[in-house]
């Protein structure tokens, strides 16, 4: 399922960006707001990097408080990024799609609040 998540992230038309190439069960990525697509970490202004850095904790807190998902984040290359671990053998493609859909929705809704 981690490979499936990587496939969806890669095919997301820049809505998500892989931040670190990982293997096995880890998928490290970020949701990217439309005005920063495609994501180029090297060309981000300090203000945009700071806003994007604040987004993952906001999205995680919302997912946790609403009980929709529990997804970790951690800084990678100076940016808080989501870390999806897929280790449960009962997780299916619909589960992965649902988590990414939630991330995209919450990211879009929380992005203005990072300004």
PDB file of N, CA and C in Angstrom:
ATOM      1  N   UNK A   1       0.803  -1.197   0.000  1.00  0.00           N
ATOM      2  CA  UNK A   1       0.000   0.000   0.000  1.00  0.00           C
ATOM      3  C   UNK A   1       0.853   1.272   0.000  1.00  0.00           C
ATOM      4  N   UNK A   2       2.056   1.194   0.575  1.00  0.00           N
ATOM      5  CA  UNK A   2       2.942   2.356   0.528  1.00  0.00           C
ATOM      6  C   UNK A   2       3.309   2.666  -0.917  1.00  0.00           C
ATOM      7  N   UNK A   3       3.559   1.634  -1.708  1.00  0.00           N
ATOM      8  CA  UNK A   3       3.855   1.853  -3.129  1.00  0.00           C
ATOM      9  C   UNK A   3       2.656   2.480  -3.835  1.00  0.00           C
ATOM     10  N   UNK A   4       1.457   2.047  -3.489  1.00  0.00           N
ATOM     11  CA  UNK A   4       0.247   2.631  -4.066  1.00  0.00           C
ATOM     12  C   UNK A   4       0.142   4.105  -3.682  1.00  0.00           C
ATOM     13  N   UNK A   5       0.431   4.440  -2.427  1.00  0.00           N
ATOM     14  CA  UNK A   5       0.404   5.838  -1.985  1.00  0.00           C
ATOM     15  C   UNK A   5       1.425   6.657  -2.766  1.00  0.00           C
ATOM     16  N   UNK A   6       2.626   6.118  -2.950  1.00  0.00           N
ATOM     17  CA  UNK A   6       3.646   6.829  -3.726  1.00  0.00           C
ATOM     18  C   UNK A   6       3.178   7.058  -5.160  1.00  0.00           C
ATOM     19  N   UNK A   7       2.511   6.064  -5.730  1.00  0.00           N
ATOM     20  CA  UNK A   7       1.983   6.180  -7.089  1.00  0.00           C
ATOM     21  C   UNK A   7       0.943   7.303  -7.166  1.00  0.00           C
ATOM     22  N   UNK A   8       0.018   7.342  -6.222  1.00  0.00           N
ATOM     23  CA  UNK A   8      -0.999   8.399  -6.209  1.00  0.00           C
ATOM     24  C   UNK A   8      -0.374   9.780  -6.022  1.00  0.00           C
ATOM     25  N   UNK A   9       0.595   9.876  -5.136  1.00  0.00           N
ATOM     26  CA  UNK A   9       1.265  11.158  -4.890  1.00  0.00           C
ATOM     27  C   UNK A   9       1.982  11.622  -6.153  1.00  0.00           C
ATOM     28  N   UNK A  10       2.657  10.712  -6.824  1.00  0.00           N
ATOM     29  CA  UNK A  10       3.353  11.060  -8.058  1.00  0.00           C
ATOM     30  C   UNK A  10       2.420  11.458  -9.185  1.00  0.00           C
ATOM     31  N   UNK A  11       1.206  10.935  -9.172  1.00  0.00           N
ATOM     32  CA  UNK A  11       0.233  11.213 -10.230  1.00  0.00           C
ATOM     33  C   UNK A  11      -0.730  12.336  -9.860  1.00  0.00           C
ATOM     34  N   UNK A  12      -0.458  13.059  -8.790  1.00  0.00           N
ATOM     35  CA  UNK A  12      -1.426  14.023  -8.262  1.00  0.00           C
ATOM     36  C   UNK A  12      -1.402  15.377  -8.950  1.00  0.00           C
ATOM     37  N   UNK A  13      -0.712  15.504 -10.058  1.00  0.00           N
ATOM     38  CA  UNK A  13      -0.629  16.778 -10.778  1.00  0.00           C
ATOM     39  C   UNK A  13      -0.175  17.903  -9.853  1.00  0.00           C
ATOM     40  N   UNK A  14       0.843  17.625  -9.078  1.00  0.00           N
ATOM     41  CA  UNK A  14       1.507  18.583  -8.198  1.00  0.00           C
ATOM     42  C   UNK A  14       0.734  18.915  -6.929  1.00  0.00           C
ATOM     43  N   UNK A  15      -0.412  18.287  -6.675  1.00  0.00           N
ATOM     44  CA  UNK A  15      -1.149  18.532  -5.440  1.00  0.00           C
ATOM     45  C   UNK A  15      -0.395  18.021  -4.225  1.00  0.00           C
ATOM     46  N   UNK A  16       0.399  16.991  -4.434  1.00  0.00           N
ATOM     47  CA  UNK A  16       1.281  16.459  -3.404  1.00  0.00           C
ATOM     48  C   UNK A  16       2.683  16.406  -3.989  1.00  0.00           C
ATOM     49  N   UNK A  17       3.672  16.467  -3.122  1.00  0.00           N
ATOM     50  CA  UNK A  17       5.059  16.364  -3.572  1.00  0.00           C
ATOM     51  C   UNK A  17       5.806  15.400  -2.669  1.00  0.00           C
ATOM     52  N   UNK A  18       6.535  14.490  -3.281  1.00  0.00           N
ATOM     53  CA  UNK A  18       7.417  13.611  -2.524  1.00  0.00           C
ATOM     54  C   UNK A  18       8.581  14.453  -2.028  1.00  0.00           C
ATOM     55  N   UNK A  19       8.865  14.386  -0.741  1.00  0.00           N
ATOM     56  CA  UNK A  19       9.940  15.183  -0.156  1.00  0.00           C
ATOM     57  C   UNK A  19      11.197  14.350   0.032  1.00  0.00           C
ATOM     58  N   UNK A  20      11.038  13.079   0.313  1.00  0.00           N
ATOM     59  CA  UNK A  20      12.184  12.177   0.469  1.00  0.00           C
ATOM     60  C   UNK A  20      11.817  10.839  -0.153  1.00  0.00           C
ATOM     61  N   UNK A  21      12.726  10.320  -0.946  1.00  0.00           N
ATOM     62  CA  UNK A  21      12.510   8.993  -1.513  1.00  0.00           C
ATOM     63  C   UNK A  21      12.769   7.968  -0.422  1.00  0.00           C
ATOM     64  N   UNK A  22      11.724   7.284  -0.044  1.00  0.00           N
ATOM     65  CA  UNK A  22      11.825   6.283   1.008  1.00  0.00           C
ATOM     66  C   UNK A  22      11.346   4.958   0.450  1.00  0.00           C
ATOM     67  N   UNK A  23      11.562   3.954   1.186  1.00  0.00           N
ATOM     68  CA  UNK A  23      11.129   2.644   0.744  1.00  0.00           C
ATOM     69  C   UNK A  23      10.313   1.962   1.812  1.00  0.00           C
ATOM     70  N   UNK A  24       9.952   0.769   1.529  1.00  0.00           N
ATOM     71  CA  UNK A  24       9.225  -0.102   2.437  1.00  0.00           C
ATOM     72  C   UNK A  24       7.903   0.526   2.849  1.00  0.00           C
ATOM     73  N   UNK A  25       7.676   0.799   4.127  1.00  0.00           N
ATOM     74  CA  UNK A  25       6.358   1.243   4.585  1.00  0.00           C
ATOM     75  C   UNK A  25       6.226   2.756   4.735  1.00  0.00           C
ATOM     76  N   UNK A  26       7.307   3.515   4.599  1.00  0.00           N
ATOM     77  CA  UNK A  26       7.291   4.961   4.809  1.00  0.00           C
ATOM     78  C   UNK A  26       7.050   5.721   3.514  1.00  0.00           C
ATOM     79  N   UNK A  27       6.179   6.732   3.591  1.00  0.00           N
ATOM     80  CA  UNK A  27       5.956   7.645   2.476  1.00  0.00           C
ATOM     81  C   UNK A  27       6.065   9.054   3.059  1.00  0.00           C
ATOM     82  N   UNK A  28       7.030   9.841   2.594  1.00  0.00           N
ATOM     83  CA  UNK A  28       7.293  11.179   3.123  1.00  0.00           C
ATOM     84  C   UNK A  28       6.946  12.195   2.034  1.00  0.00           C
ATOM     85  N   UNK A  29       5.963  13.052   2.339  1.00  0.00           N
ATOM     86  CA  UNK A  29       5.437  13.937   1.304  1.00  0.00           C
ATOM     87  C   UNK A  29       4.795  15.174   1.924  1.00  0.00           C
ATOM     88  N   UNK A  30       4.425  16.118   1.079  1.00  0.00           N
ATOM     89  CA  UNK A  30       3.732  17.334   1.514  1.00  0.00           C
ATOM     90  C   UNK A  30       2.555  17.592   0.591  1.00  0.00           C
ATOM     91  N   UNK A  31       1.514  18.197   1.151  1.00  0.00           N
ATOM     92  CA  UNK A  31       0.446  18.744   0.319  1.00  0.00           C
ATOM     93  C   UNK A  31       0.919  20.118  -0.118  1.00  0.00           C
ATOM     94  N   UNK A  32       0.676  20.468  -1.376  1.00  0.00           N
ATOM     95  CA  UNK A  32       1.185  21.719  -1.933  1.00  0.00           C
ATOM     96  C   UNK A  32       0.011  22.612  -2.341  1.00  0.00           C
ATOM     97  N   UNK A  33      -0.072  23.819  -1.778  1.00  0.00           N
ATOM     98  CA  UNK A  33      -1.141  24.731  -2.179  1.00  0.00           C
ATOM     99  C   UNK A  33      -0.975  25.142  -3.647  1.00  0.00           C
ATOM    100  N   UNK A  34      -2.077  25.441  -4.329  1.00  0.00           N
ATOM    101  CA  UNK A  34      -2.010  25.724  -5.769  1.00  0.00           C
ATOM    102  C   UNK A  34      -0.978  26.772  -6.166  1.00  0.00           C
ATOM    103  N   UNK A  35      -0.836  27.831  -5.373  1.00  0.00           N
ATOM    104  CA  UNK A  35       0.094  28.895  -5.773  1.00  0.00           C
ATOM    105  C   UNK A  35       1.563  28.498  -5.643  1.00  0.00           C
ATOM    106  N   UNK A  36       1.856  27.355  -5.021  1.00  0.00           N
ATOM    107  CA  UNK A  36       3.249  26.900  -4.888  1.00  0.00           C
ATOM    108  C   UNK A  36       3.545  25.693  -5.772  1.00  0.00           C
ATOM    109  N   UNK A  37       2.602  25.322  -6.639  1.00  0.00           N
ATOM    110  CA  UNK A  37       2.790  24.153  -7.514  1.00  0.00           C
ATOM    111  C   UNK A  37       3.484  24.562  -8.795  1.00  0.00           C
ATOM    112  N   UNK A  38       4.345  23.717  -9.324  1.00  0.00           N
ATOM    113  CA  UNK A  38       4.931  22.544  -8.680  1.00  0.00           C
ATOM    114  C   UNK A  38       5.915  22.982  -7.603  1.00  0.00           C
ATOM    115  N   UNK A  39       6.032  22.191  -6.564  1.00  0.00           N
ATOM    116  CA  UNK A  39       6.878  22.546  -5.425  1.00  0.00           C
ATOM    117  C   UNK A  39       8.352  22.428  -5.776  1.00  0.00           C
ATOM    118  N   UNK A  40       9.073  23.516  -5.534  1.00  0.00           N
ATOM    119  CA  UNK A  40      10.525  23.532  -5.674  1.00  0.00           C
ATOM    120  C   UNK A  40      11.076  24.099  -4.368  1.00  0.00           C
ATOM    121  N   UNK A  41      11.543  23.212  -3.489  1.00  0.00           N
ATOM    122  CA  UNK A  41      12.004  23.650  -2.166  1.00  0.00           C
ATOM    123  C   UNK A  41      13.095  24.698  -2.252  1.00  0.00           C
ATOM    124  N   UNK A  42      13.954  24.589  -3.257  1.00  0.00           N
ATOM    125  CA  UNK A  42      15.066  25.519  -3.388  1.00  0.00           C
ATOM    126  C   UNK A  42      14.656  26.935  -3.727  1.00  0.00           C
ATOM    127  N   UNK A  43      13.507  27.108  -4.358  1.00  0.00           N
ATOM    128  CA  UNK A  43      13.100  28.450  -4.769  1.00  0.00           C
ATOM    129  C   UNK A  43      12.003  29.052  -3.891  1.00  0.00           C
ATOM    130  N   UNK A  44      11.614  28.346  -2.825  1.00  0.00           N
ATOM    131  CA  UNK A  44      10.587  28.884  -1.926  1.00  0.00           C
ATOM    132  C   UNK A  44      11.106  30.110  -1.185  1.00  0.00           C
ATOM    133  N   UNK A  45      10.284  31.139  -1.095  1.00  0.00           N
ATOM    134  CA  UNK A  45      10.655  32.280  -0.263  1.00  0.00           C
ATOM    135  C   UNK A  45      10.616  31.826   1.198  1.00  0.00           C
ATOM    136  N   UNK A  46      11.275  32.566   2.051  1.00  0.00           N
ATOM    137  CA  UNK A  46      11.267  32.219   3.474  1.00  0.00           C
ATOM    138  C   UNK A  46       9.848  32.275   4.033  1.00  0.00           C
ATOM    139  N   UNK A  47       9.052  33.231   3.567  1.00  0.00           N
ATOM    140  CA  UNK A  47       7.669  33.352   4.041  1.00  0.00           C
ATOM    141  C   UNK A  47       6.839  32.140   3.621  1.00  0.00           C
ATOM    142  N   UNK A  48       6.976  31.708   2.369  1.00  0.00           N
ATOM    143  CA  UNK A  48       6.226  30.536   1.905  1.00  0.00           C
ATOM    144  C   UNK A  48       6.689  29.269   2.604  1.00  0.00           C
ATOM    145  N   UNK A  49       7.992  29.135   2.808  1.00  0.00           N
ATOM    146  CA  UNK A  49       8.519  27.959   3.509  1.00  0.00           C
ATOM    147  C   UNK A  49       7.971  27.919   4.937  1.00  0.00           C
ATOM    148  N   UNK A  50       7.935  29.066   5.578  1.00  0.00           N
ATOM    149  CA  UNK A  50       7.430  29.141   6.948  1.00  0.00           C
ATOM    150  C   UNK A  50       5.944  28.773   7.003  1.00  0.00           C
ATOM    151  N   UNK A  51       5.167  29.274   6.054  1.00  0.00           N
ATOM    152  CA  UNK A  51       3.733  28.935   6.010  1.00  0.00           C
ATOM    153  C   UNK A  51       3.543  27.447   5.768  1.00  0.00           C
ATOM    154  N   UNK A  52       4.271  26.900   4.810  1.00  0.00           N
ATOM    155  CA  UNK A  52       4.145  25.480   4.495  1.00  0.00           C
ATOM    156  C   UNK A  52       4.575  24.631   5.690  1.00  0.00           C
ATOM    157  N   UNK A  53       5.599  25.095   6.410  1.00  0.00           N
ATOM    158  CA  UNK A  53       6.092  24.397   7.598  1.00  0.00           C
ATOM    159  C   UNK A  53       5.010  24.343   8.687  1.00  0.00           C
ATOM    160  N   UNK A  54       4.210  25.395   8.803  1.00  0.00           N
ATOM    161  CA  UNK A  54       3.147  25.451   9.816  1.00  0.00           C
ATOM    162  C   UNK A  54       1.906  24.656   9.424  1.00  0.00           C
ATOM    163  N   UNK A  55       1.796  24.276   8.164  1.00  0.00           N
ATOM    164  CA  UNK A  55       0.581  23.621   7.689  1.00  0.00           C
ATOM    165  C   UNK A  55       0.414  22.201   8.226  1.00  0.00           C
ATOM    166  N   UNK A  56       1.457  21.391   8.192  1.00  0.00           N
ATOM    167  CA  UNK A  56       1.337  19.985   8.617  1.00  0.00           C
ATOM    168  C   UNK A  56       0.826  19.856  10.054  1.00  0.00           C
ATOM    169  N   UNK A  57       1.341  20.624  11.020  1.00  0.00           N
ATOM    170  CA  UNK A  57       0.795  20.508  12.377  1.00  0.00           C
ATOM    171  C   UNK A  57      -0.684  20.886  12.462  1.00  0.00           C
ATOM    172  N   UNK A  58      -1.100  21.866  11.678  1.00  0.00           N
ATOM    173  CA  UNK A  58      -2.513  22.271  11.680  1.00  0.00           C
ATOM    174  C   UNK A  58      -3.395  21.159  11.124  1.00  0.00           C
ATOM    175  N   UNK A  59      -2.947  20.547  10.025  1.00  0.00           N
ATOM    176  CA  UNK A  59      -3.725  19.471   9.409  1.00  0.00           C
ATOM    177  C   UNK A  59      -3.785  18.267  10.341  1.00  0.00           C
ATOM    178  N   UNK A  60      -2.645  17.921  10.942  1.00  0.00           N
ATOM    179  CA  UNK A  60      -2.633  16.778  11.860  1.00  0.00           C
ATOM    180  C   UNK A  60      -3.574  17.022  13.037  1.00  0.00           C
ATOM    181  N   UNK A  61      -3.513  18.204  13.623  1.00  0.00           N
ATOM    182  CA  UNK A  61      -4.372  18.518  14.770  1.00  0.00           C
ATOM    183  C   UNK A  61      -5.847  18.406  14.391  1.00  0.00           C
ATOM    184  N   UNK A  62      -6.170  18.844  13.212  1.00  0.00           N
ATOM    185  CA  UNK A  62      -7.568  18.770  12.777  1.00  0.00           C
ATOM    186  C   UNK A  62      -8.010  17.329  12.564  1.00  0.00           C
ATOM    187  N   UNK A  63      -7.163  16.541  11.903  1.00  0.00           N
ATOM    188  CA  UNK A  63      -7.488  15.125  11.698  1.00  0.00           C
ATOM    189  C   UNK A  63      -7.679  14.424  13.041  1.00  0.00           C
ATOM    190  N   UNK A  64      -6.792  14.724  13.957  1.00  0.00           N
ATOM    191  CA  UNK A  64      -6.842  14.085  15.266  1.00  0.00           C
ATOM    192  C   UNK A  64      -8.087  14.521  16.038  1.00  0.00           C
ATOM    193  N   UNK A  65      -8.379  15.812  16.045  1.00  0.00           N
ATOM    194  CA  UNK A  65      -9.532  16.293  16.814  1.00  0.00           C
ATOM    195  C   UNK A  65     -10.854  15.820  16.218  1.00  0.00           C
ATOM    196  N   UNK A  66     -10.905  15.663  14.896  1.00  0.00           N
ATOM    197  CA  UNK A  66     -12.131  15.190  14.253  1.00  0.00           C
ATOM    198  C   UNK A  66     -12.200  13.666  14.201  1.00  0.00           C
ATOM    199  N   UNK A  67     -11.094  13.011  14.532  1.00  0.00           N
ATOM    200  CA  UNK A  67     -11.068  11.556  14.548  1.00  0.00           C
ATOM    201  C   UNK A  67     -11.070  10.907  13.178  1.00  0.00           C
ATOM    202  N   UNK A  68     -10.627  11.638  12.169  1.00  0.00           N
ATOM    203  CA  UNK A  68     -10.657  11.099  10.808  1.00  0.00           C
ATOM    204  C   UNK A  68      -9.429  10.269  10.465  1.00  0.00           C
ATOM    205  N   UNK A  69      -8.280  10.621  11.027  1.00  0.00           N
ATOM    206  CA  UNK A  69      -7.046   9.883  10.747  1.00  0.00           C
ATOM    207  C   UNK A  69      -5.986  10.304  11.748  1.00  0.00           C
ATOM    208  N   UNK A  70      -4.984   9.482  11.893  1.00  0.00           N
ATOM    209  CA  UNK A  70      -3.821   9.828  12.698  1.00  0.00           C
ATOM    210  C   UNK A  70      -2.609   9.656  11.798  1.00  0.00           C
ATOM    211  N   UNK A  71      -2.036  10.766  11.430  1.00  0.00           N
ATOM    212  CA  UNK A  71      -0.925  10.779  10.489  1.00  0.00           C
ATOM    213  C   UNK A  71       0.174  11.637  11.077  1.00  0.00           C
ATOM    214  N   UNK A  72       1.386  11.127  11.087  1.00  0.00           N
ATOM    215  CA  UNK A  72       2.491  11.869  11.662  1.00  0.00           C
ATOM    216  C   UNK A  72       3.115  12.850  10.691  1.00  0.00           C
ATOM    217  N   UNK A  73       3.890  13.759  11.258  1.00  0.00           N
ATOM    218  CA  UNK A  73       4.694  14.677  10.449  1.00  0.00           C
ATOM    219  C   UNK A  73       6.017  14.875  11.159  1.00  0.00           C
ATOM    220  N   UNK A  74       7.003  15.274  10.409  1.00  0.00           N
ATOM    221  CA  UNK A  74       8.310  15.580  10.972  1.00  0.00           C
ATOM    222  C   UNK A  74       9.070  16.418   9.967  1.00  0.00           C
ATOM    223  N   UNK A  75      10.047  17.195  10.447  1.00  0.00           N
ATOM    224  CA  UNK A  75      10.806  18.015   9.511  1.00  0.00           C
ATOM    225  C   UNK A  75      11.769  17.167   8.670  1.00  0.00           C
ATOM    226  N   UNK A  76      11.716  17.386   7.381  1.00  0.00           N
ATOM    227  CA  UNK A  76      12.644  16.775   6.428  1.00  0.00           C
ATOM    228  C   UNK A  76      13.059  17.896   5.482  1.00  0.00           C
ATOM    229  N   UNK A  77      14.351  18.089   5.311  1.00  0.00           N
ATOM    230  CA  UNK A  77      14.874  19.188   4.490  1.00  0.00           C
ATOM    231  C   UNK A  77      14.323  20.539   4.967  1.00  0.00           C
ATOM    232  N   UNK A  78      14.167  20.689   6.283  1.00  0.00           N
ATOM    233  CA  UNK A  78      13.724  21.953   6.858  1.00  0.00           C
ATOM    234  C   UNK A  78      12.248  22.253   6.706  1.00  0.00           C
ATOM    235  N   UNK A  79      11.455  21.243   6.357  1.00  0.00           N
ATOM    236  CA  UNK A  79      10.026  21.442   6.143  1.00  0.00           C
ATOM    237  C   UNK A  79       9.251  20.337   6.845  1.00  0.00           C
ATOM    238  N   UNK A  80       8.236  20.702   7.636  1.00  0.00           N
ATOM    239  CA  UNK A  80       7.372  19.681   8.231  1.00  0.00           C
ATOM    240  C   UNK A  80       6.659  18.945   7.107  1.00  0.00           C
ATOM    241  N   UNK A  81       6.863  17.646   7.058  1.00  0.00           N
ATOM    242  CA  UNK A  81       6.275  16.827   6.002  1.00  0.00           C
ATOM    243  C   UNK A  81       5.484  15.695   6.637  1.00  0.00           C
ATOM    244  N   UNK A  82       4.497  15.215   5.898  1.00  0.00           N
ATOM    245  CA  UNK A  82       3.716  14.087   6.385  1.00  0.00           C
ATOM    246  C   UNK A  82       4.505  12.808   6.206  1.00  0.00           C
ATOM    247  N   UNK A  83       4.329  11.922   7.163  1.00  0.00           N
ATOM    248  CA  UNK A  83       4.980  10.611   7.103  1.00  0.00           C
ATOM    249  C   UNK A  83       3.889   9.566   7.247  1.00  0.00           C
ATOM    250  N   UNK A  84       3.558   8.971   6.132  1.00  0.00           N
ATOM    251  CA  UNK A  84       2.530   7.943   6.099  1.00  0.00           C
ATOM    252  C   UNK A  84       3.204   6.592   6.251  1.00  0.00           C
ATOM    253  N   UNK A  85       2.780   5.855   7.266  1.00  0.00           N
ATOM    254  CA  UNK A  85       3.277   4.500   7.487  1.00  0.00           C
ATOM    255  C   UNK A  85       2.146   3.538   7.186  1.00  0.00           C
ATOM    256  N   UNK A  86       2.401   2.619   6.289  1.00  0.00           N
ATOM    257  CA  UNK A  86       1.371   1.651   5.924  1.00  0.00           C
ATOM    258  C   UNK A  86       1.884   0.275   6.310  1.00  0.00           C
ATOM    259  N   UNK A  87       1.471  -0.183   7.505  1.00  0.00           N
ATOM    260  CA  UNK A  87       1.969  -1.460   8.015  1.00  0.00           C
ATOM    261  C   UNK A  87       0.849  -2.459   8.298  1.00  0.00           C
ATOM    262  N   UNK A  88      -0.378  -2.005   8.309  1.00  0.00           N
ATOM    263  CA  UNK A  88      -1.506  -2.875   8.611  1.00  0.00           C
ATOM    264  C   UNK A  88      -1.920  -3.628   7.346  1.00  0.00           C
ATOM    265  N   UNK A  89      -1.929  -4.945   7.383  1.00  0.00           N
ATOM    266  CA  UNK A  89      -2.254  -5.704   6.172  1.00  0.00           C
ATOM    267  C   UNK A  89      -3.704  -5.550   5.717  1.00  0.00           C
ATOM    268  N   UNK A  90      -4.566  -4.983   6.562  1.00  0.00           N
ATOM    269  CA  UNK A  90      -5.962  -4.808   6.144  1.00  0.00           C
ATOM    270  C   UNK A  90      -6.203  -3.476   5.438  1.00  0.00           C
ATOM    271  N   UNK A  91      -5.194  -2.618   5.380  1.00  0.00           N
ATOM    272  CA  UNK A  91      -5.335  -1.339   4.684  1.00  0.00           C
ATOM    273  C   UNK A  91      -5.433  -1.613   3.188  1.00  0.00           C
ATOM    274  N   UNK A  92      -6.424  -0.997   2.557  1.00  0.00           N
ATOM    275  CA  UNK A  92      -6.628  -1.186   1.124  1.00  0.00           C
ATOM    276  C   UNK A  92      -6.466   0.114   0.356  1.00  0.00           C
ATOM    277  N   UNK A  93      -6.622   0.027  -0.940  1.00  0.00           N
ATOM    278  CA  UNK A  93      -6.445   1.205  -1.792  1.00  0.00           C
ATOM    279  C   UNK A  93      -7.440   2.311  -1.442  1.00  0.00           C
ATOM    280  N   UNK A  94      -8.654   1.948  -1.095  1.00  0.00           N
ATOM    281  CA  UNK A  94      -9.647   2.969  -0.723  1.00  0.00           C
ATOM    282  C   UNK A  94      -9.239   3.723   0.539  1.00  0.00           C
ATOM    283  N   UNK A  95      -8.590   3.028   1.459  1.00  0.00           N
ATOM    284  CA  UNK A  95      -8.112   3.681   2.684  1.00  0.00           C
ATOM    285  C   UNK A  95      -7.046   4.722   2.354  1.00  0.00           C
ATOM    286  N   UNK A  96      -6.110   4.345   1.509  1.00  0.00           N
ATOM    287  CA  UNK A  96      -5.037   5.268   1.115  1.00  0.00           C
ATOM    288  C   UNK A  96      -5.630   6.463   0.377  1.00  0.00           C
ATOM    289  N   UNK A  97      -6.530   6.202  -0.548  1.00  0.00           N
ATOM    290  CA  UNK A  97      -7.184   7.293  -1.281  1.00  0.00           C
ATOM    291  C   UNK A  97      -7.928   8.223  -0.326  1.00  0.00           C
ATOM    292  N   UNK A  98      -8.609   7.658   0.664  1.00  0.00           N
ATOM    293  CA  UNK A  98      -9.369   8.463   1.621  1.00  0.00           C
ATOM    294  C   UNK A  98      -8.456   9.368   2.442  1.00  0.00           C
ATOM    295  N   UNK A  99      -7.315   8.851   2.881  1.00  0.00           N
ATOM    296  CA  UNK A  99      -6.380   9.662   3.665  1.00  0.00           C
ATOM    297  C   UNK A  99      -5.829  10.802   2.815  1.00  0.00           C
ATOM    298  N   UNK A 100      -5.450  10.519   1.584  1.00  0.00           N
ATOM    299  CA  UNK A 100      -4.926  11.581   0.718  1.00  0.00           C
ATOM    300  C   UNK A 100      -6.009  12.610   0.395  1.00  0.00           C
ATOM    301  N   UNK A 101      -7.231  12.161   0.197  1.00  0.00           N
ATOM    302  CA  UNK A 101      -8.337  13.101  -0.033  1.00  0.00           C
ATOM    303  C   UNK A 101      -8.542  14.009   1.179  1.00  0.00           C
ATOM    304  N   UNK A 102      -8.482  13.432   2.375  1.00  0.00           N
ATOM    305  CA  UNK A 102      -8.606  14.235   3.598  1.00  0.00           C
ATOM    306  C   UNK A 102      -7.480  15.255   3.708  1.00  0.00           C
ATOM    307  N   UNK A 103      -6.266  14.811   3.434  1.00  0.00           N
ATOM    308  CA  UNK A 103      -5.124  15.725   3.494  1.00  0.00           C
ATOM    309  C   UNK A 103      -5.296  16.885   2.530  1.00  0.00           C
ATOM    310  N   UNK A 104      -5.734  16.589   1.322  1.00  0.00           N
ATOM    311  CA  UNK A 104      -5.929  17.647   0.331  1.00  0.00           C
ATOM    312  C   UNK A 104      -7.023  18.616   0.787  1.00  0.00           C
ATOM    313  N   UNK A 105      -8.106  18.081   1.314  1.00  0.00           N
ATOM    314  CA  UNK A 105      -9.206  18.935   1.770  1.00  0.00           C
ATOM    315  C   UNK A 105      -8.786  19.790   2.960  1.00  0.00           C
ATOM    316  N   UNK A 106      -8.195  19.150   3.973  1.00  0.00           N
ATOM    317  CA  UNK A 106      -7.777  19.895   5.154  1.00  0.00           C
ATOM    318  C   UNK A 106      -6.654  20.876   4.819  1.00  0.00           C
ATOM    319  N   UNK A 107      -5.750  20.469   3.959  1.00  0.00           N
ATOM    320  CA  UNK A 107      -4.680  21.379   3.556  1.00  0.00           C
ATOM    321  C   UNK A 107      -5.236  22.640   2.920  1.00  0.00           C
ATOM    322  N   UNK A 108      -6.183  22.467   2.000  1.00  0.00           N
ATOM    323  CA  UNK A 108      -6.790  23.621   1.328  1.00  0.00           C
ATOM    324  C   UNK A 108      -7.542  24.507   2.318  1.00  0.00           C
ATOM    325  N   UNK A 109      -8.201  23.895   3.281  1.00  0.00           N
ATOM    326  CA  UNK A 109      -8.970  24.668   4.258  1.00  0.00           C
ATOM    327  C   UNK A 109      -8.085  25.351   5.294  1.00  0.00           C
ATOM    328  N   UNK A 110      -6.963  24.748   5.646  1.00  0.00           N
ATOM    329  CA  UNK A 110      -6.083  25.297   6.684  1.00  0.00           C
ATOM    330  C   UNK A 110      -5.025  26.250   6.129  1.00  0.00           C
ATOM    331  N   UNK A 111      -4.722  26.161   4.847  1.00  0.00           N
ATOM    332  CA  UNK A 111      -3.660  26.973   4.252  1.00  0.00           C
ATOM    333  C   UNK A 111      -3.845  28.470   4.509  1.00  0.00           C
ATOM    334  N   UNK A 112      -5.040  29.035   4.312  1.00  0.00           N
ATOM    335  CA  UNK A 112      -5.177  30.475   4.567  1.00  0.00           C
ATOM    336  C   UNK A 112      -4.841  30.871   6.005  1.00  0.00           C
ATOM    337  N   UNK A 113      -5.051  29.987   6.959  1.00  0.00           N
ATOM    338  CA  UNK A 113      -4.778  30.286   8.361  1.00  0.00           C
ATOM    339  C   UNK A 113      -3.306  30.317   8.723  1.00  0.00           C
ATOM    340  N   UNK A 114      -2.437  29.926   7.797  1.00  0.00           N
ATOM    341  CA  UNK A 114      -1.002  29.939   8.089  1.00  0.00           C
ATOM    342  C   UNK A 114      -0.370  31.287   7.778  1.00  0.00           C
ATOM    343  N   UNK A 115      -1.130  32.191   7.177  1.00  0.00           N
ATOM    344  CA  UNK A 115      -0.577  33.499   6.778  1.00  0.00           C
ATOM    345  C   UNK A 115      -0.271  34.362   7.983  1.00  0.00           C
TER     346      UNK A 115
END
